[in-house]
Amino acid sequence: MKTKFYPRIVRFLLAIAICLPVCGSNMFAQTAESYVVLDNAAGTLTFKHDANKPAGAFSLNEGETNPAWYDGDGTEDLYNKNNIKKVVFDASFANARPTNCYSWFFGCKDLTTIEGIGYLNTENVTSMRAMFSGCSSLTSLDVSNFKTQNVTSMRAMFSRCSSLTSLDVSKFNTDKV
């Protein structure tokens, strides 16, 4: 009787051992999400997409609402948004699929640098309204890889970008705008 019992137990334990890595890997898995970290001291706005959203990080805005990192202090100068000097799109953001870029950098008059913009996948974006509006210190901007086939609004996208020396939008698909 002992000889018949042990092989069944061994097979049972072996089956559990084989299944544990599969079950265990999904049991505690966290879902990746897109978020934005604002470092006021450094004047940096960083876009990330992972499962490690820190406390105080902002979710991406939806619809035509100002993003949560927007200062919106109510002063009469709408183009006086915090002290953002630099925007960074982390490599992890390449996995994000935002649907809205409405006013992301609106009024960032001190913004001079955007790093990693190639990691911004715009294939699902429907609104780019006022995305860079008021970025009067921005001298260069590479939007040549933007996929705009689903964009319905580009209103004031580059308004008051008075320091831009050139802007190539020749690949923009504006069929739905």
XYZ file of C-alpha atoms in Angstrom:
177
model
C 0.000 0.000 0.000
C 2.836 2.370 0.735
C 4.306 1.903 -2.727
C 1.051 2.945 -4.425
C 0.530 5.986 -2.178
C 3.970 7.563 -2.592
C 3.949 7.758 -6.417
C 0.583 9.556 -6.304
C 1.852 12.018 -3.716
C 5.044 12.593 -5.665
C 3.073 13.210 -8.878
C 0.706 15.551 -7.027
C 3.554 17.541 -5.460
C 5.387 17.654 -8.764
C 2.268 19.042 -10.483
C 1.960 21.736 -7.810
C 5.643 22.623 -8.103
C 5.328 22.991 -11.868
C 2.225 25.189 -11.597
C 3.499 27.478 -8.824
C 5.738 29.669 -10.992
C 2.891 30.217 -13.461
C 0.268 30.936 -10.820
C 2.636 32.859 -8.597
C 3.841 35.155 -11.360
C 0.308 36.401 -12.032
C -0.980 36.245 -8.487
C 0.868 39.347 -7.304
C 1.436 41.095 -10.636
C 0.680 44.793 -10.676
C -0.821 46.497 -13.673
C 1.284 49.091 -15.439
C -0.214 52.554 -15.681
C 0.737 55.869 -17.205
C 1.561 58.710 -14.856
C 3.409 61.999 -14.589
C 5.837 63.114 -11.905
C 6.355 66.831 -11.337
C 9.589 67.833 -9.622
C 8.990 71.506 -8.851
C 12.472 72.014 -7.385
C 14.158 70.837 -10.590
C 11.418 72.167 -12.871
C 11.031 68.756 -14.515
C 7.906 66.958 -15.680
C 8.501 63.215 -16.275
C 6.115 60.854 -18.081
C 6.323 57.154 -17.158
C 4.394 53.923 -17.702
C 4.985 51.139 -15.196
C 3.569 49.505 -12.066
C 5.494 51.753 -9.660
C 3.435 54.948 -9.557
C 4.755 56.927 -6.581
C 2.593 58.849 -4.146
C 1.916 62.332 -5.473
C 2.246 61.343 -9.136
C -0.480 62.485 -11.507
C -2.644 60.372 -13.804
C -2.988 61.438 -17.407
C -5.930 63.741 -18.068
C -8.923 62.525 -20.019
C -11.225 64.507 -22.237
C -10.903 68.250 -22.503
C -9.932 68.811 -18.879
C -6.698 70.402 -17.807
C -4.106 67.905 -16.637
C -3.743 67.612 -12.863
C -0.175 68.954 -13.007
C -1.542 72.184 -14.516
C -1.041 75.055 -12.108
C -4.279 76.859 -12.928
C -3.725 79.336 -10.102
C -6.401 81.667 -11.398
C -4.077 84.596 -12.104
C -4.917 86.720 -15.105
C -1.809 85.440 -16.936
C -2.931 82.017 -18.139
C 0.537 81.456 -19.616
C 2.293 81.326 -16.255
C 2.269 77.627 -15.511
C 4.540 76.477 -12.672
C 8.264 76.493 -13.370
C 8.572 73.588 -15.798
C 11.842 73.915 -17.684
C 12.260 70.350 -18.880
C 9.957 67.513 -19.943
C 11.207 63.924 -19.988
C 9.463 60.992 -21.619
C 10.961 57.962 -19.890
C 11.658 54.911 -22.092
C 8.852 53.094 -20.236
C 6.370 55.575 -21.728
C 6.801 53.873 -25.112
C 4.346 51.267 -23.751
C 1.727 53.907 -22.929
C -1.172 54.605 -25.270
C -2.578 57.973 -24.231
C -5.801 59.085 -25.881
C -5.483 62.751 -25.020
C -2.695 65.352 -24.924
C -5.005 68.294 -24.223
C -3.037 71.195 -22.673
C -0.192 68.950 -21.527
C 2.358 71.794 -21.702
C -0.023 74.737 -21.951
C 1.560 77.861 -20.481
C 4.970 76.300 -19.785
C 6.702 79.547 -20.681
C 10.016 78.405 -19.165
C 10.079 75.054 -21.006
C 13.272 74.787 -23.075
C 13.890 71.027 -23.344
C 11.827 67.970 -24.207
C 13.749 64.706 -23.959
C 12.587 61.350 -25.283
C 9.595 62.673 -27.229
C 10.067 59.673 -29.519
C 8.687 57.543 -26.658
C 5.336 59.352 -26.919
C 3.080 57.076 -28.974
C 0.223 59.190 -30.299
C -1.572 56.558 -32.388
C -4.677 56.635 -30.131
C -4.677 60.357 -29.354
C -7.806 62.290 -30.343
C -6.994 65.716 -28.885
C -3.769 67.686 -29.171
C -5.586 70.939 -28.470
C -3.302 73.548 -26.857
C -0.686 70.842 -26.278
C 2.293 73.223 -26.592
C 0.403 76.511 -26.404
C 2.381 79.204 -24.599
C 5.731 77.375 -24.658
C 7.421 80.644 -25.587
C 10.957 79.539 -24.600
C 10.896 76.326 -26.615
C 13.250 76.753 -29.593
C 13.051 73.267 -31.111
C 10.428 70.576 -31.200
C 10.474 67.293 -33.101
C 6.927 66.096 -33.772
C 7.862 64.320 -36.998
C 6.978 60.892 -35.557
C 3.560 61.889 -34.229
C 0.802 59.638 -35.537
C -2.192 61.913 -35.937
C -4.691 59.779 -37.876
C -7.169 59.797 -34.947
C -6.731 63.417 -33.847
C -9.891 65.513 -34.105
C -8.604 68.703 -32.466
C -5.310 70.531 -32.918
C -6.724 73.930 -32.051
C -4.029 76.286 -30.719
C -1.572 73.389 -30.560
C 1.441 75.642 -31.174
C 0.007 79.081 -30.375
C 2.368 81.486 -28.611
C 5.383 79.268 -29.353
C 7.214 82.403 -30.438
C 10.767 81.013 -30.138
C 10.331 77.941 -32.352
C 12.672 78.344 -35.304
C 11.200 75.520 -37.382
C 8.415 72.996 -37.122
C 7.882 70.036 -39.455
C 4.258 68.900 -39.511
C 4.407 67.599 -43.086
C 3.621 64.022 -41.974
C 0.573 65.000 -39.924
C -2.627 63.284 -41.030
C -5.331 65.904 -40.487
C -8.220 64.053 -42.151
C -10.260 64.021 -38.919
C -9.262 67.440 -37.587
